[in-house]
Coordinates of C-alpha atoms and ligand atoms in Angstrom, one line a residue:
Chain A
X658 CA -18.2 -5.7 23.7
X659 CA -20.4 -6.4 20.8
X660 CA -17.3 -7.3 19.1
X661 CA -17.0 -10.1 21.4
X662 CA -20.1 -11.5 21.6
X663 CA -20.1 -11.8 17.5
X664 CA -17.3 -13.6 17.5
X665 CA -18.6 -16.3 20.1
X666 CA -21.8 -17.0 18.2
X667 CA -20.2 -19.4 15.6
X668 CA -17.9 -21.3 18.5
X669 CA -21.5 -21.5 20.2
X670 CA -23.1 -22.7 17.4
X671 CA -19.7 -25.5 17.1
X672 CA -20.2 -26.3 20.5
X673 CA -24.3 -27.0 20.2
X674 CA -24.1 -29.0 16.9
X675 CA -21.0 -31.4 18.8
X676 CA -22.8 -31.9 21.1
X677 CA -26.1 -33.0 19.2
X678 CA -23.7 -35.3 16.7
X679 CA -22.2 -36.9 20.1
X680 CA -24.0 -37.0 22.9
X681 CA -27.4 -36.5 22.0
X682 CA -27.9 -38.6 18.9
X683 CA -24.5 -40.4 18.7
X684 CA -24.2 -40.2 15.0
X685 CA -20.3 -39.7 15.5
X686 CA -18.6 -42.2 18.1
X687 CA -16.9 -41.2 20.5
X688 CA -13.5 -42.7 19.4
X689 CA -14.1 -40.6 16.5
X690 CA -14.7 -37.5 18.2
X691 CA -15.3 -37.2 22.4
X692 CA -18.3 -35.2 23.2
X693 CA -17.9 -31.8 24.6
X694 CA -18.7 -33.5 28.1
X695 CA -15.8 -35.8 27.9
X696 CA -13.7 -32.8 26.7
X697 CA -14.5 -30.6 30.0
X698 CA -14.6 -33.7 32.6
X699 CA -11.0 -34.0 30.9
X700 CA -10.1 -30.3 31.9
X701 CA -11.8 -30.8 35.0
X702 CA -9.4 -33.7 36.1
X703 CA -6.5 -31.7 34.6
X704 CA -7.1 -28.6 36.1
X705 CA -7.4 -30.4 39.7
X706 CA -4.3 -32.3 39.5
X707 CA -2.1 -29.8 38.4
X708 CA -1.0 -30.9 35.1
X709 CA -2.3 -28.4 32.8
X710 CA -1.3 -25.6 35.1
X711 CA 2.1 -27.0 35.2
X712 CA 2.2 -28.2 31.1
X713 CA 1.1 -24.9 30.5
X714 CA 3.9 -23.0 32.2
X715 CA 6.6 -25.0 30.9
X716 CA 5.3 -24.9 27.3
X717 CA 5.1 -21.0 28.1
X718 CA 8.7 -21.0 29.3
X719 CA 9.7 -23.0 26.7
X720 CA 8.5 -20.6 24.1
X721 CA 8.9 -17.4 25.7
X722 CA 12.5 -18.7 26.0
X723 CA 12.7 -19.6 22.0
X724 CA 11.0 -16.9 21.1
X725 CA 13.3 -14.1 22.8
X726 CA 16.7 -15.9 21.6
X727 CA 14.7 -15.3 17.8
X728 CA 14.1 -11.7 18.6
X729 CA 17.4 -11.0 20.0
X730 CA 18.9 -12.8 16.3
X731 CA 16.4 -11.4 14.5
X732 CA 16.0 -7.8 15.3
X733 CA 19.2 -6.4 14.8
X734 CA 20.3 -8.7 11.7
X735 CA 17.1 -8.0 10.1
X736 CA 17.6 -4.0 10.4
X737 CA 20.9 -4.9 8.9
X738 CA 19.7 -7.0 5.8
X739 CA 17.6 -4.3 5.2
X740 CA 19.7 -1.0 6.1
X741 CA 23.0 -2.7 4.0
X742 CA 22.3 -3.9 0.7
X743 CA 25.9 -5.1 1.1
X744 CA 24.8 -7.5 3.7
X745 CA 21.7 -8.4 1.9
X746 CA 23.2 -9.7 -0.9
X747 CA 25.5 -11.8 1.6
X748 CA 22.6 -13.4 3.2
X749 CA 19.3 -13.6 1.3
X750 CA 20.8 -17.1 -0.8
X751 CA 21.2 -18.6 2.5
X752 CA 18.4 -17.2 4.5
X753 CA 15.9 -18.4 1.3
X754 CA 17.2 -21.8 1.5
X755 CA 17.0 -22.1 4.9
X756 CA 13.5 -20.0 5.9
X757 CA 11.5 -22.9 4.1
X758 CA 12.7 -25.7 5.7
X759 CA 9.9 -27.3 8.1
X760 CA 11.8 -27.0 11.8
X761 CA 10.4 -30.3 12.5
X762 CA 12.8 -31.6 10.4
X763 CA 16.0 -29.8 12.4
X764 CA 15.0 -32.7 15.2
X765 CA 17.6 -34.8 14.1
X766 CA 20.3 -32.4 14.4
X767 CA 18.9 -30.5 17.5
X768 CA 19.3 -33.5 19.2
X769 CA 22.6 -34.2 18.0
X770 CA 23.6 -30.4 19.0
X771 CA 21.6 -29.9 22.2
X772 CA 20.4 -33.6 23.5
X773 CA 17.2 -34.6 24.8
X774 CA 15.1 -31.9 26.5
X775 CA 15.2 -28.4 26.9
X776 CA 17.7 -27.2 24.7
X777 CA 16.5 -29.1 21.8
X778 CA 12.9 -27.6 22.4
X779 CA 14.1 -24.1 22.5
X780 CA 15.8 -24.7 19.3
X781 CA 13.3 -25.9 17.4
X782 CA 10.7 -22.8 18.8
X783 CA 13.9 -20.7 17.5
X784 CA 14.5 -21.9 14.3
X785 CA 10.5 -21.5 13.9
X786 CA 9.9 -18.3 15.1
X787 CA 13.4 -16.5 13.6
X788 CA 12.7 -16.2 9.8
X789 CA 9.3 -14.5 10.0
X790 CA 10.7 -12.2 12.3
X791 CA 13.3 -11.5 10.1
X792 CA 12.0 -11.0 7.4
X793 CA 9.5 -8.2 8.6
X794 CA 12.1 -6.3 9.9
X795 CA 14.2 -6.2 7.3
X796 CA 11.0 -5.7 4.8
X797 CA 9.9 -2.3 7.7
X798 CA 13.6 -1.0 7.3
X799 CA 14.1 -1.0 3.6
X800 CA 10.3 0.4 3.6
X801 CA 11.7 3.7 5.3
X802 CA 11.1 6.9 3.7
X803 CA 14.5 7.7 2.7
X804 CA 13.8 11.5 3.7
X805 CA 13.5 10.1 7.6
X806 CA 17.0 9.1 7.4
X807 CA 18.8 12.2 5.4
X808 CA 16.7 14.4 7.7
X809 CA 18.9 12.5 10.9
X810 CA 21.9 13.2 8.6
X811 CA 21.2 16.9 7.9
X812 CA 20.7 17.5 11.8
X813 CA 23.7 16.2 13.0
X814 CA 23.4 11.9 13.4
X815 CA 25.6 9.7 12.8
X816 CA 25.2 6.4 11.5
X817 CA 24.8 4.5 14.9
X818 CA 22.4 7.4 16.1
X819 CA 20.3 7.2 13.1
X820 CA 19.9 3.4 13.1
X821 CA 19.0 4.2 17.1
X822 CA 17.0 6.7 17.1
X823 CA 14.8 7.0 13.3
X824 CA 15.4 3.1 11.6
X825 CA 14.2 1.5 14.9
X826 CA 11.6 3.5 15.9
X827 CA 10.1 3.9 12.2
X828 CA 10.7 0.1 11.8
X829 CA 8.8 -0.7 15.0
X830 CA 5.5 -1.4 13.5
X831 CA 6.6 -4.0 11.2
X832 CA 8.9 -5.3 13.6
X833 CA 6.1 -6.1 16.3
X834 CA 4.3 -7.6 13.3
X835 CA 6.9 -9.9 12.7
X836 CA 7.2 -10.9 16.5
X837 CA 3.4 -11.5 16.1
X838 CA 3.9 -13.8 13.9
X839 CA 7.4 -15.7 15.2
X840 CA 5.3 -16.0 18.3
X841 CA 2.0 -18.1 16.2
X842 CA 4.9 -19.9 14.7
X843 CA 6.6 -20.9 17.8
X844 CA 3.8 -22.1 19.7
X845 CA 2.8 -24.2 16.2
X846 CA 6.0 -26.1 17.2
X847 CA 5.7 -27.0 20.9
X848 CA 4.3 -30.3 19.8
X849 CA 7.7 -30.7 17.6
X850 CA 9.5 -29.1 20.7
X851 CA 8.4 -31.6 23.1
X852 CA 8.3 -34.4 20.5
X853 CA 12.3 -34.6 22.0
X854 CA 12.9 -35.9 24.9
X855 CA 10.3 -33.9 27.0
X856 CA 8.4 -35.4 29.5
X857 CA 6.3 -32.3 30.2
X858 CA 4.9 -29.4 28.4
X859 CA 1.0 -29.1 26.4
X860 CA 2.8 -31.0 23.4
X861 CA 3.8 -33.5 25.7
X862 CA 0.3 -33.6 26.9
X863 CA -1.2 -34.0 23.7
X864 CA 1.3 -36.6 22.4
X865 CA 1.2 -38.9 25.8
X866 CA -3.2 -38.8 25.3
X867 CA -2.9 -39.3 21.7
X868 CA -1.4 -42.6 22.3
X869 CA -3.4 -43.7 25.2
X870 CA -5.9 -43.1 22.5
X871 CA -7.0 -40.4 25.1
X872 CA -8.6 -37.7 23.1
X873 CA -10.4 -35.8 24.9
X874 CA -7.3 -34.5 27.0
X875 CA -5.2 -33.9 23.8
X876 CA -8.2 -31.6 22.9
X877 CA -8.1 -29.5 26.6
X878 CA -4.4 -29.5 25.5
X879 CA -4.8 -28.4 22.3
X880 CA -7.4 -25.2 23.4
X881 CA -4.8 -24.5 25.6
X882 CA -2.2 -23.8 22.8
X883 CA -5.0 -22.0 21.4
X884 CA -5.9 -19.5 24.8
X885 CA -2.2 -18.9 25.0
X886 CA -1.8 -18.1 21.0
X887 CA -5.0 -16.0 21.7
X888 CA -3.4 -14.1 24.5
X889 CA -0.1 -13.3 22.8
X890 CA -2.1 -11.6 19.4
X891 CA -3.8 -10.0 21.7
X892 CA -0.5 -8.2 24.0
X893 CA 1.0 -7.5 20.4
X894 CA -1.9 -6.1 18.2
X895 CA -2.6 -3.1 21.4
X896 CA 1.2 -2.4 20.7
X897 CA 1.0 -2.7 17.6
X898 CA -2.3 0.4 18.1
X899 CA -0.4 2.0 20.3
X900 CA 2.1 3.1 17.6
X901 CA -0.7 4.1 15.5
X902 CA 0.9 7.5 15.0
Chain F
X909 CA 29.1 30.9 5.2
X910 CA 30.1 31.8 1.5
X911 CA 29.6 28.7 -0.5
X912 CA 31.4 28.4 -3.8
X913 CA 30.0 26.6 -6.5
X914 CA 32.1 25.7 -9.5
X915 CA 31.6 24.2 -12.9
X916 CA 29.3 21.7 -11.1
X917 CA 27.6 19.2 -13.7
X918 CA 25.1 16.5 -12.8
X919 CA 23.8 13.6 -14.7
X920 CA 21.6 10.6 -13.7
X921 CA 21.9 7.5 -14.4
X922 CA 19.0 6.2 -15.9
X923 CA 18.5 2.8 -16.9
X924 CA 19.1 3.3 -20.7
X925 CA 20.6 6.5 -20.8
X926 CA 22.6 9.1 -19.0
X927 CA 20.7 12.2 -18.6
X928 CA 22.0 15.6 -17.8
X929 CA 20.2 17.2 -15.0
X930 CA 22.6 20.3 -14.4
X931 CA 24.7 22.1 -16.8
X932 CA 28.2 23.9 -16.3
X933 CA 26.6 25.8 -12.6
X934 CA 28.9 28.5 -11.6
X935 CA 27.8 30.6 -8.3
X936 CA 28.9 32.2 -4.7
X937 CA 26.7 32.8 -2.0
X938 CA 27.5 35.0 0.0
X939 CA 27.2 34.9 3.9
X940 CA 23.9 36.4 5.0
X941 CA 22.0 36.2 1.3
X942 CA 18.8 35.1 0.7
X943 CA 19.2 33.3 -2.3
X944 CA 16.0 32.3 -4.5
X945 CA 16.5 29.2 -7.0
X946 CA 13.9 29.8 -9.0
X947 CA 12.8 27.2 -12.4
X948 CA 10.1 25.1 -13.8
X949 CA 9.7 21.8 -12.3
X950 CA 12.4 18.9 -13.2
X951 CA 14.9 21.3 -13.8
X952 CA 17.6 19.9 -11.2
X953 CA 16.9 22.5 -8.2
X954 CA 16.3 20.2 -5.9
X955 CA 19.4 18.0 -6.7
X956 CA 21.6 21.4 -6.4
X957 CA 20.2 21.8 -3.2
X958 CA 20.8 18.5 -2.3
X959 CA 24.3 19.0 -3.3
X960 CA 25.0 22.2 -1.7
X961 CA 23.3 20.0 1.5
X962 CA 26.0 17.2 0.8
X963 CA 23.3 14.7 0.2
X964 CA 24.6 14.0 -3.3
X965 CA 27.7 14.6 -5.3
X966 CA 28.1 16.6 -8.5
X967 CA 29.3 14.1 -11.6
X968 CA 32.0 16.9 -12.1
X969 CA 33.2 20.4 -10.4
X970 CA 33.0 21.4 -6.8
X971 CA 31.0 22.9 -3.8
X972 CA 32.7 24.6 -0.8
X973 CA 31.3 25.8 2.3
X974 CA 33.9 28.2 3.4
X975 CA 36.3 26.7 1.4
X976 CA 35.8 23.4 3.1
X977 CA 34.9 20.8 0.4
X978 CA 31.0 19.4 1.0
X979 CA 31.6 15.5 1.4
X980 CA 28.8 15.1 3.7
X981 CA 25.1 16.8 5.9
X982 CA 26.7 18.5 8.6
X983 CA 24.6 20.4 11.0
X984 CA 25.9 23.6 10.3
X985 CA 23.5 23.4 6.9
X986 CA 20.5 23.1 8.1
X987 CA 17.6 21.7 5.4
X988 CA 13.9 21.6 5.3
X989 CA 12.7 19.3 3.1
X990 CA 10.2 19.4 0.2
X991 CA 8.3 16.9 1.3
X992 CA 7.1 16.0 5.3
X993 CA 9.8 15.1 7.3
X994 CA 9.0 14.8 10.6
X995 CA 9.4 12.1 12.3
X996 CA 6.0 10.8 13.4
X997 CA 6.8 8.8 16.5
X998 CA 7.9 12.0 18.1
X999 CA 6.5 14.8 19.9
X1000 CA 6.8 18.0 18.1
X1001 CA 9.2 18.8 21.0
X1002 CA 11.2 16.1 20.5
X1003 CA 11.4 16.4 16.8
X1004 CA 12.6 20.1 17.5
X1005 CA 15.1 18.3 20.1
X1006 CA 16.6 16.2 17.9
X1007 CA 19.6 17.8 16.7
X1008 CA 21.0 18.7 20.4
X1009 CA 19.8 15.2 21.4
X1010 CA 22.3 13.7 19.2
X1011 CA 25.1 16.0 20.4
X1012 CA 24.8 14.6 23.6
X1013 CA 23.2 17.9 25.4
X1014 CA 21.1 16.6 28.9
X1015 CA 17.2 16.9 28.4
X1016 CA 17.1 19.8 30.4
X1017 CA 19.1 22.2 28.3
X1018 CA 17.9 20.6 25.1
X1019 CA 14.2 20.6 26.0
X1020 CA 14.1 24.5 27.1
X1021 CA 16.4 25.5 24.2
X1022 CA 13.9 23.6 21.7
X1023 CA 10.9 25.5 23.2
X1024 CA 12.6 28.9 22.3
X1025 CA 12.4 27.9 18.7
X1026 CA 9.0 26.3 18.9
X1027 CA 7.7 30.1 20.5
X1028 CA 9.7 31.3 18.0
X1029 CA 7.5 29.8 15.3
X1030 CA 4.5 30.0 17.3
X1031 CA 3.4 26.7 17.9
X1032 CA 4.3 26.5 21.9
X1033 CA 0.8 25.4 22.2
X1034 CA 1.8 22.0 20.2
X1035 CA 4.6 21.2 21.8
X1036 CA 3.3 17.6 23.0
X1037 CA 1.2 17.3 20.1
X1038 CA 2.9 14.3 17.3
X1039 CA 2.9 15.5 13.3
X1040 CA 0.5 13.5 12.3
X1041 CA -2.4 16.0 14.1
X1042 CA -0.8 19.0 12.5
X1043 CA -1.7 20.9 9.3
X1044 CA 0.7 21.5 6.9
X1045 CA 1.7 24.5 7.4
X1046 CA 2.7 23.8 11.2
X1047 CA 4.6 20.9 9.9
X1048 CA 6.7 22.8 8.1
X1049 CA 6.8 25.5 11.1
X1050 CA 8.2 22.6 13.1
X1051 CA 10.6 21.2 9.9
X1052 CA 12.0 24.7 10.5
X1053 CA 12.3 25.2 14.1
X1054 CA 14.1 21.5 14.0
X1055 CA 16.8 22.5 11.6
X1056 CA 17.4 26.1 13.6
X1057 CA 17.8 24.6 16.9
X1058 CA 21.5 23.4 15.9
X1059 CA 22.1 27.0 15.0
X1060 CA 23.5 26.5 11.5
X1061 CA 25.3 29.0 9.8
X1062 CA 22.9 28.3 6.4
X1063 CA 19.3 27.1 6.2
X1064 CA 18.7 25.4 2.7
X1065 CA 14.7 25.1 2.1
X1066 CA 13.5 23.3 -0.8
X1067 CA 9.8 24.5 -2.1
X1068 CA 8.4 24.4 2.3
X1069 CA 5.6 26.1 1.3
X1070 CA 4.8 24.6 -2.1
X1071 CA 2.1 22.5 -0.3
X1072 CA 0.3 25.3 1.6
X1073 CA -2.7 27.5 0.5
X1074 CA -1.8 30.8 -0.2
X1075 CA -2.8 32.8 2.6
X1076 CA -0.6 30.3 4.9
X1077 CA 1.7 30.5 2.4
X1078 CA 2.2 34.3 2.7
X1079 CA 2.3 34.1 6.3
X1080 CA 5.4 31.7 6.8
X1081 CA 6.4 34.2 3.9
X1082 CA 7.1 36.9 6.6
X1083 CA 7.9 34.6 9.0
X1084 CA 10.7 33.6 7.4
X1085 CA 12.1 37.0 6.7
X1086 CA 11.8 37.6 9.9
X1087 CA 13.7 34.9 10.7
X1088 CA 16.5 35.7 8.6
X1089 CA 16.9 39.1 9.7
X1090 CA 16.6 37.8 13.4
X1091 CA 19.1 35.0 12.8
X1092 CA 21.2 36.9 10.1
X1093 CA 21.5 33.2 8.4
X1094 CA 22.6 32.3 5.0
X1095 CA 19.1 31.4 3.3
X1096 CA 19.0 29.3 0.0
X1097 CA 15.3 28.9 -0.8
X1098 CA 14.2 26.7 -3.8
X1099 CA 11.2 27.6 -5.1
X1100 CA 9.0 27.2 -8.5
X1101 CA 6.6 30.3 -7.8
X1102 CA 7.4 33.5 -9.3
X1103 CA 6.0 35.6 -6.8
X1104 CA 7.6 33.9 -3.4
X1105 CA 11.0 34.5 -5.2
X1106 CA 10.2 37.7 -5.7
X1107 CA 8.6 38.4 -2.4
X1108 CA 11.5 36.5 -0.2
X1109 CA 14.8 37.2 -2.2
X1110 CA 18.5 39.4 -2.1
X1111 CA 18.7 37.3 -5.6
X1112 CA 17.3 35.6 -7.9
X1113 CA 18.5 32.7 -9.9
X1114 CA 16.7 31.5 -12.2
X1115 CA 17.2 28.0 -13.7
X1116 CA 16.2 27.1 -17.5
X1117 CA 14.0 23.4 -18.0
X1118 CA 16.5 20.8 -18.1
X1119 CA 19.4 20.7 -18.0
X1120 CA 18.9 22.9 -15.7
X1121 CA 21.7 26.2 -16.6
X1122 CA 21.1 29.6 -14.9
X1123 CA 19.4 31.3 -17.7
X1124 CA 19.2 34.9 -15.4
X1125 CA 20.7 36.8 -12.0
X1126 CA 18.8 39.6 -10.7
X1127 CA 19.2 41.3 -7.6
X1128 CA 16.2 42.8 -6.1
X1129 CA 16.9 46.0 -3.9
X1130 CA 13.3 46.8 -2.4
X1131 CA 12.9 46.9 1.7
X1132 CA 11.4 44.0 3.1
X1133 CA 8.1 43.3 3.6
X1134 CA 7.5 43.8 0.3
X1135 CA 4.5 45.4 -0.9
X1136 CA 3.1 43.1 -3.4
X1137 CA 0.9 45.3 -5.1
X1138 CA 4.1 48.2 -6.0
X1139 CA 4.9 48.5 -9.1
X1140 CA 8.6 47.9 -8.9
X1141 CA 7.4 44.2 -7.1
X1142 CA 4.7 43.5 -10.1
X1143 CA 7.4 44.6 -12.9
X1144 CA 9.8 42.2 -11.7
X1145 CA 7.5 39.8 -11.5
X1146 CA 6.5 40.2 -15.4
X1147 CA 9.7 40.0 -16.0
X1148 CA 10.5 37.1 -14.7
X1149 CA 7.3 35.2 -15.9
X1150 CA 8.5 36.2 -19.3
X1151 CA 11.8 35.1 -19.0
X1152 CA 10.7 31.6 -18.1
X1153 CA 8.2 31.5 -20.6
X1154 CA 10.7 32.3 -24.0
X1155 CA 12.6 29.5 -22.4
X1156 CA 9.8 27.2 -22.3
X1157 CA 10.8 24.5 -24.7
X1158 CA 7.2 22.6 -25.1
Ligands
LIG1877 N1 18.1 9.8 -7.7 C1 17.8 10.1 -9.0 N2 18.0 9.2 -9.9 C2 17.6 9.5 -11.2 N3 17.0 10.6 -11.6 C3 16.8 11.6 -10.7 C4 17.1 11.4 -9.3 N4 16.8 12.5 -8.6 C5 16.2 13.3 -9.5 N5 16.3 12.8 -10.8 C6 15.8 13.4 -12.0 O1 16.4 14.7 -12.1 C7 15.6 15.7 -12.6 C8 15.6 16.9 -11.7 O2 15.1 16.5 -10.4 P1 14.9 17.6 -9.2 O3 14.2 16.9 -8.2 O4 16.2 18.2 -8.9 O5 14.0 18.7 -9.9 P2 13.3 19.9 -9.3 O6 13.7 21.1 -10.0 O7 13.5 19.9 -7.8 O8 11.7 19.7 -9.6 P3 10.4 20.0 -8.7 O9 10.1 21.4 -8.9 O10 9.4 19.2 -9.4 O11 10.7 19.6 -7.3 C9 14.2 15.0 -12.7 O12 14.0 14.8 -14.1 C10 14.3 13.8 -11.9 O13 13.6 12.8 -12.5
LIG1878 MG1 12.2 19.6 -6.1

C-alpha cells in the first residue's frame, strides 16, 4: 500500500506541473502539448462511444494472439538451443542476424506473406516478441545445475522425462522472464501492427488522431498501451514470486 | 551386485595438458559390502564414483555391474550426490516420488510407497515441506530416501555428510548402517574423513593424491555400531592417518 502511493507521487507531481505549463499559464500551446483537461474530455468521449473499449480489445487480441504463437516457437526451441549444443551451433548465426532486426521493418514482407489486416499484425507482434523469449529460455536451460539433470538420470529418466519433468520446471523462472519481456515488446509494436491495413486497434487510434492533428486522443491511446503493459508485468512478476522456491 | 573394476585409467582433458586423474584401478565389490573410498581431496574419488554410477567413462579399462558393462545411470545404482540435489520446485514427497513417477507407477502407489522411505528416514513430518526450508542434513535424508525408493541393488554416496556438523553427521552415521543392514544393499561410500571410513566400513580403500592409485586395503572386522572410543577403532584410525600422511606429497 505505501508502495503504491510512492510510486503515484511523481505522476502527481507530472500531472500538477502540465497542468500549470498548459492551462493555467499557457506557457506551452496546446498544439504543442493538450492540457490534461483536453486529455480526459478526450477519454471521456472515447470511453462513451465505445471506441477505446473496443480498440482496446482488439489491440489485446491482437497481441495475446502474437504473443502465444511466440511462446508456442519460442519455448520448446529455446529449451532446445540450450539443452543441444548441437542445435545451438545450428542456429545462433541465424538467430543473431535475425534478433536485431527492427520488426517494423518485416512490414514489407508481412504484407506480401499475410496481406492487409490481421495476419500481418500478428506477425509483426511475433516476430517482436519471439527472440527475447528465446533467448531467456535457452539462457535458463543452459543455466541448469548439471547435478539436477544427472540426478533424473541416476533415478531412472529418460531423456524426454528429464526435459519434462527437471529442464522445464527448473527453467521456468527464466522462461516467465522472457515472456515478460516478449509481452513489453509486443505491445511496443501494435502501433507497427496496425500501421497495415488496420482500421481498428489503440495503434490505429493513435495513428488516425495523430493525423487529424488530434492529440489529445493519441495520448488516452497511448496510456492505454501503458495500463495494459502495466497489467501484464503485473500477472507475470506474481508468477514469477510464486516460483520463488 | 558384484561390480568389477578393471585396469580403469582416467585422464582429463585440460586445456593445455592431459592430466591423469586415476591410475591403473583394479577392484570387486562384492554384493552386500560397505565399501569406504577414502583419499585427500582431488584425488579422483568422485570421478570413480561417477564411473562406477555410469555418469562418465574411463579413458581405458572396464566397469561391470554383474558382468553387464556400465554404459549408462540406471536405477538399479542408486547415487546421492556430494553436493544438494534436490529438486527445489518439488515437495519433499515428490522429490522422494520421483523415481516411481517416471516408471509410470499411479500416484497412489507411488505416493504411499515414498512415505515408507520418508518414515524410514524420519522426516514424515516434512513431507509437504520444499528443500529449500530444510537443513542440511534433512536434505541429504531426503537425497537418500529419493535414490532407495527405486530399490536399487547398490547405493553409491559421494561425501553426503561432508557438509554437516558433526553431531548430525554421526547420526545419519548410524542411520545409514542401519539402513544397510535393513536393506542388505551394496554400499560404496566416498569419503575424505578418516574416522566416518572407519566408523561406516567392511573395507577400506584408500586412494593416494593424484593420480589417484589405491595406495592401501584394509578390512575392518569390529561389530557395528562401532564404539569410537575402543582401542581397536582408534588404532585403525592412526593408522590410517599415517598412511595418508607419508603419502602426502606437499
Ligand atoms: N569434468 C572434468 N573436467 C576436467 N577435470 C576434472 C573434471 N572433473 C574432475 N576433474 C578434475 O579431476 C580431479 C579429481 O576430481 P574429483 O572430483 O574426482 O576429486 P575428489 O577426490 O572427489 O575430490 P573432493 O574430495 O574434493 O571431492 C580434480 O583435479 C578435478 O579438477
Ligand atoms: Mg568429490
Amino acid at each position: 500500500m505505501r508502495k503504491t502511493i510512492i510510486s503515484l507521487v511523481i505522476p502527481a507531481i507530472i500531472i500538477v506541473i502540465w497542468a500549470v505549463l498548459t492551462t493555467y499559464t499557457g506557457i506551452i500551446p496546446s498544439y504543442l502539448i493538450p492540457s490534461p483537461h483536453d486529455v480526459f474530455e478526450a477519454f471521456k468521449s472515447l470511453l462513451m462511444n465505445g471506441i477505446l473499449i473496443k480498440d482496446t480489445v482488439d489491440t489485446l487480441s491482437r497481441v495475446i494472439i502474437g504473443f502465444i504463437v511466440a511462446a508456442i516457437v519460442a519455448v520448446p526451441l529455446g529449451i532446445l538451443i540450450g539443452w543441444s549444443e548441437t542445435v545451438e551451433n545450428y542456429l545462433s548465426f541465424i538467430i543473431g542476424i535475425l534478433r536485431p532486426i527492427p520488426p517494423i521493418a518485416w512490414i514489407p514482407f508481412a504484407i506480401l506473406w499475410f496481406g492487409l489486416g490481421l495476419g500481418s499484425a500478428i506477425f509483426i507482434i511475433f516476430v517482436g516478441s519471439v527472440f527475447p523469449i528465446l533467448i531467456s529460455t535457452a539462457d535458463g536451460v543452459k543455466r541448469i545445475d548439471k547435478v539436477y539433470i544427472e540426478s533424473a538420470y541416476t533415478l531412472g529418466a529418460d531423456k524426454l522425462q528429464t526435459i519434462k519433468k527437471v529442464v522445464f520446471p527448473a527453467a521456468l523462472p527464466n522462461i516467465i522472464t522472457g515472456l515478460k519481456v516478449g509481452m513489453g515488446i509486443a505491445l511496443m509494436c501494435t502501433v507497427a501492427a496496425e500501421m497495415i491495413g488496420s482500421n481498428n486497434g489503440l495503434g490505429y487510434l493513435i495513428l488516425t488522431a495523430t493525423s487529424m492533428l488530434d492529440s489529445a486522443s493519441a495520448i488516452v491511446g497511448m496510456l492505454a498501451i501503458g495500463v495494459i503493459g502495466l497489467t501484464f508485468e503485473y500477472i507475470f512478476t506474481r508468477m514469477e514470486r510464486k516460483l520463488n522456491w | 551386485m558384484v561390480f568389477k573394476i578393471k585396469k580403469v585409467n582416467k585422464n582429463f582433458q585440460n586445456k593445455t595438458m592431459e592430466m591423469e586423474i586415476l591410475k591403473n584401478i583394479d577392484l570387486t565389490i562384492e554384493d552386500g559390502e560397505f565399501l569406504v573410498l577414502l583419499g585427500p581431496s582431488g584425488c579422483g574419488k568422485t570421478t570413480l564414483l561417477r564411473m562406477i554410477a555410469g555418469l562418465d567413462f574411463p579413458s581405458s579399462g572396464t566397469i561391470t555391474d554383474n558382468d553387464v558393462p556400465v554404459l549408462n545411470p540406471s536405477p538399479e545404482r542408486g547415487f546421492v550426490f556430494q553436493q544438494y540435489s534436490l529438486f527445489p520446485w518439488r515437495t519433499v514427497l515428490d522429490n522422494v516420488a520421483f523415481g516411481l513417477e517416471v516408471k509410470g507407477i499411479d500416484a497412489e502407489e507411488r505416493y504411499e510407497k515414498a512415505k515408507n522411505y520418508i518414515e524410514m528416514v524420519g522426516l514424515s513430518a516434512f513431507i509437504e515441506s520444499y528443500p529449500n526450508q530444510l537443513s542440511g542434513g534433512m536434505k541429504q535424508r531426503v537425497a537418500i530416501a529419493r535414490a532407495l525408493v527405486n530399490e536399487p541393488d547398490s547405493l553409491l554416496m559421494d561425501e553426503p555428510f561432508a557438509a554437516l556438523d558433526v553431531l548430525s553427521r554421526h547420526k545419519l552415521q548410524k542411520e545409514i548402517i542401519q539402513i544397510w543392514q535393513q536393506e542388505t544393499k551394496t554400499i560404496i561410500f566416498v569419503t575424505h574423513n578418516v574416522d566416518e571410513a572407519v566408523f561406516l566400513a567392511d573395507r577400506i580403500l584408500v586412494f593416494s593424491e593424484r593420480p589417484g592409485r589405491i595406495i592401501q586395503t584394509l578390512k575392518i572386522e569390529q561389530e557395528r555400531m562401532r564404539d569410537r572410543t575402543s582401542e581397536e577403532y582408534l588404532d585403525i584410525k592412526r593408522k590410517i592417518t599415517g598412511l595418508l600422511e607419508t603419502n602426502q606429497k606437499f
